[in-house]
Coordinates of N, CA and C and ligand atoms in Angstrom, one line a residue:
M1 N 0.8 -1.2 0.0 CA 0.0 0.0 0.0 C 0.9 1.2 0.0
A2 N 0.4 2.3 -0.6 CA 1.0 3.6 -0.6 C 0.0 4.6 -0.1
R3 N 0.5 5.7 0.4 CA -0.5 6.7 1.0 C 0.2 8.1 1.0
W4 N -0.7 9.0 1.1 CA -0.3 10.4 1.3 C -0.3 10.7 2.8
V5 N 0.7 11.3 3.3 CA 0.8 11.5 4.8 C 1.3 12.9 5.1
F6 N 1.0 13.4 6.3 CA 1.6 14.5 6.8 C 2.5 14.1 7.9
T7 N 3.4 15.0 8.4 CA 4.2 14.6 9.5 C 3.7 15.5 10.7
C8 N 3.4 14.9 11.8 CA 3.0 15.6 13.0 C 4.0 16.6 13.4
K9 N 3.5 17.9 13.6 CA 4.4 18.9 14.0 C 4.8 18.9 15.5
N10 N 4.2 18.0 16.2 CA 4.5 17.8 17.6 C 5.4 16.7 17.9
C11 N 5.1 15.5 17.4 CA 5.9 14.3 17.7 C 6.6 13.7 16.5
F12 N 6.3 14.3 15.3 CA 7.0 13.9 14.0 C 6.6 12.4 13.6
E13 N 5.5 12.0 14.1 CA 5.0 10.7 13.6 C 4.1 10.9 12.4
I14 N 3.8 9.9 11.7 CA 3.0 10.0 10.5 C 1.5 10.2 10.8
V15 N 1.0 11.2 10.1 CA -0.5 11.5 10.2 C -1.1 11.1 8.8
P16 N -1.8 10.0 8.7 CA -2.3 9.6 7.4 C -3.3 10.5 6.8
H17 N -3.2 10.8 5.5 CA -4.2 11.6 4.8 C -5.1 10.8 3.9
T18 N -4.5 10.2 2.9 CA -5.2 9.4 1.9 C -4.5 8.1 1.6
E19 N -5.3 7.0 1.6 CA -4.7 5.7 1.1 C -4.8 5.8 -0.4
I20 N -3.8 5.3 -1.1 CA -3.8 5.3 -2.5 C -4.4 4.0 -3.0
G21 N -5.3 4.1 -4.0 CA -6.0 3.0 -4.5 C -5.2 1.9 -5.2
G22 N -5.8 0.9 -5.6 CA -5.1 -0.3 -6.0 C -4.5 -0.4 -7.4
T23 N -4.7 0.6 -8.2 CA -4.1 0.5 -9.6 C -2.6 0.8 -9.6
L24 N -1.9 0.2 -10.6 CA -0.5 0.5 -10.7 C -0.2 1.9 -11.1
M25 N -1.1 2.5 -11.9 CA -0.9 4.0 -12.2 C -0.9 4.8 -10.9
D26 N -1.9 4.5 -10.0 CA -1.9 5.2 -8.8 C -0.6 5.0 -8.0
Y27 N -0.1 3.9 -8.1 CA 1.1 3.5 -7.3 C 2.3 4.2 -7.8
F28 N 2.5 4.2 -9.1 CA 3.7 4.7 -9.7 C 3.6 6.2 -10.1
F29 N 2.4 6.7 -10.4 CA 2.3 8.1 -10.8 C 1.2 8.7 -9.9
P30 N 1.4 8.8 -8.7 CA 0.4 9.3 -7.8 C 0.1 10.8 -8.0
T31 N -1.2 11.1 -8.0 CA -1.6 12.5 -8.1 C -1.9 13.0 -6.7
K32 N -1.3 14.2 -6.4 CA -1.5 14.7 -5.0 C -3.0 15.0 -4.8
P33 N -3.5 14.6 -3.6 CA -4.9 14.9 -3.3 C -5.0 16.4 -3.0
K34 N -6.2 17.0 -3.2 CA -6.4 18.4 -2.9 C -6.6 18.6 -1.5
V35 N -5.8 19.6 -1.0 CA -6.1 20.1 0.4 C -6.6 21.5 0.3
P36 N -7.7 21.8 1.0 CA -8.2 23.2 0.9 C -7.2 24.3 1.2
T37 N -7.3 25.4 0.5 CA -6.3 26.5 0.7 C -6.2 26.9 2.1
E38 N -7.3 26.8 2.9 CA -7.2 27.2 4.3 C -6.5 26.1 5.1
G39 N -6.2 25.0 4.5 CA -5.6 23.8 5.2 C -6.7 22.8 5.7
Q40 N -6.2 21.7 6.2 CA -7.0 20.7 6.7 C -6.6 20.3 8.0
E41 N -7.5 20.2 9.0 CA -7.2 19.9 10.3 C -7.2 18.4 10.5
L42 N -6.2 17.8 11.0 CA -6.1 16.4 11.3 C -5.5 16.1 12.7
E43 N -6.0 15.0 13.3 CA -5.5 14.7 14.6 C -4.4 13.6 14.4
C44 N -3.3 13.8 15.1 CA -2.2 12.8 15.1 C -2.6 11.6 15.8
P45 N -2.5 10.4 15.2 CA -2.9 9.1 15.9 C -2.0 8.8 17.1
Q46 N -0.8 9.3 17.1 CA 0.1 9.0 18.2 C -0.1 9.9 19.4
C47 N 0.0 11.2 19.2 CA -0.1 12.2 20.4 C -1.4 12.9 20.5
K48 N -2.3 12.7 19.5 CA -3.7 13.2 19.6 C -3.7 14.8 19.5
T49 N -2.6 15.3 19.0 CA -2.6 16.8 18.8 C -3.2 17.1 17.4
K50 N -4.0 18.1 17.4 CA -4.6 18.6 16.1 C -3.8 19.7 15.6
Y51 N -3.5 19.6 14.3 CA -2.9 20.7 13.6 C -3.6 20.9 12.2
V52 N -3.4 22.1 11.7 CA -3.9 22.4 10.3 C -2.7 22.2 9.4
Y53 N -2.9 21.3 8.4 CA -1.9 21.0 7.5 C -2.2 21.6 6.1
Q54 N -1.1 21.9 5.3 CA -1.3 22.5 4.0 C -0.9 21.5 2.9
Q55 N -1.4 21.8 1.7 CA -1.1 20.9 0.6 C 0.5 20.6 0.4
N56 N 1.3 21.7 0.6 CA 2.7 21.5 0.3 C 3.4 20.7 1.4
E57 N 2.7 20.3 2.5 CA 3.2 19.5 3.5 C 2.9 18.0 3.3
L58 N 2.1 17.7 2.3 CA 1.8 16.3 2.0 C 3.1 15.6 1.5
R59 N 3.3 14.4 1.9 CA 4.3 13.6 1.2 C 3.8 12.2 1.0
Y60 N 4.5 11.6 0.0 CA 4.1 10.3 -0.5 C 4.9 9.2 0.2
E61 N 4.2 8.2 0.7 CA 4.9 7.1 1.4 C 4.5 5.8 0.8
R62 N 5.5 5.0 0.4 CA 5.3 3.6 0.0 C 5.7 2.7 1.1
N63 N 4.9 1.8 1.4 CA 5.3 0.8 2.5 C 5.0 -0.6 2.0
Ligands
ZN101 ZN1 1.9 13.6 17.0

């Protein structure tokens, strides 16, 4: 699986944004999901801190 993630600004753990679907095109040529210009608030699964994240903070992770 691959996914788009943010990095928690508090504990630097991964904050998942979007799981990437099953096609090979998705896997090798991922398109960045849209994040609203005002940002998107997400809660860190590790430390439970909420931050507003921006599009340019998204990164792609293959695992
Ligand atoms: Zn955290």
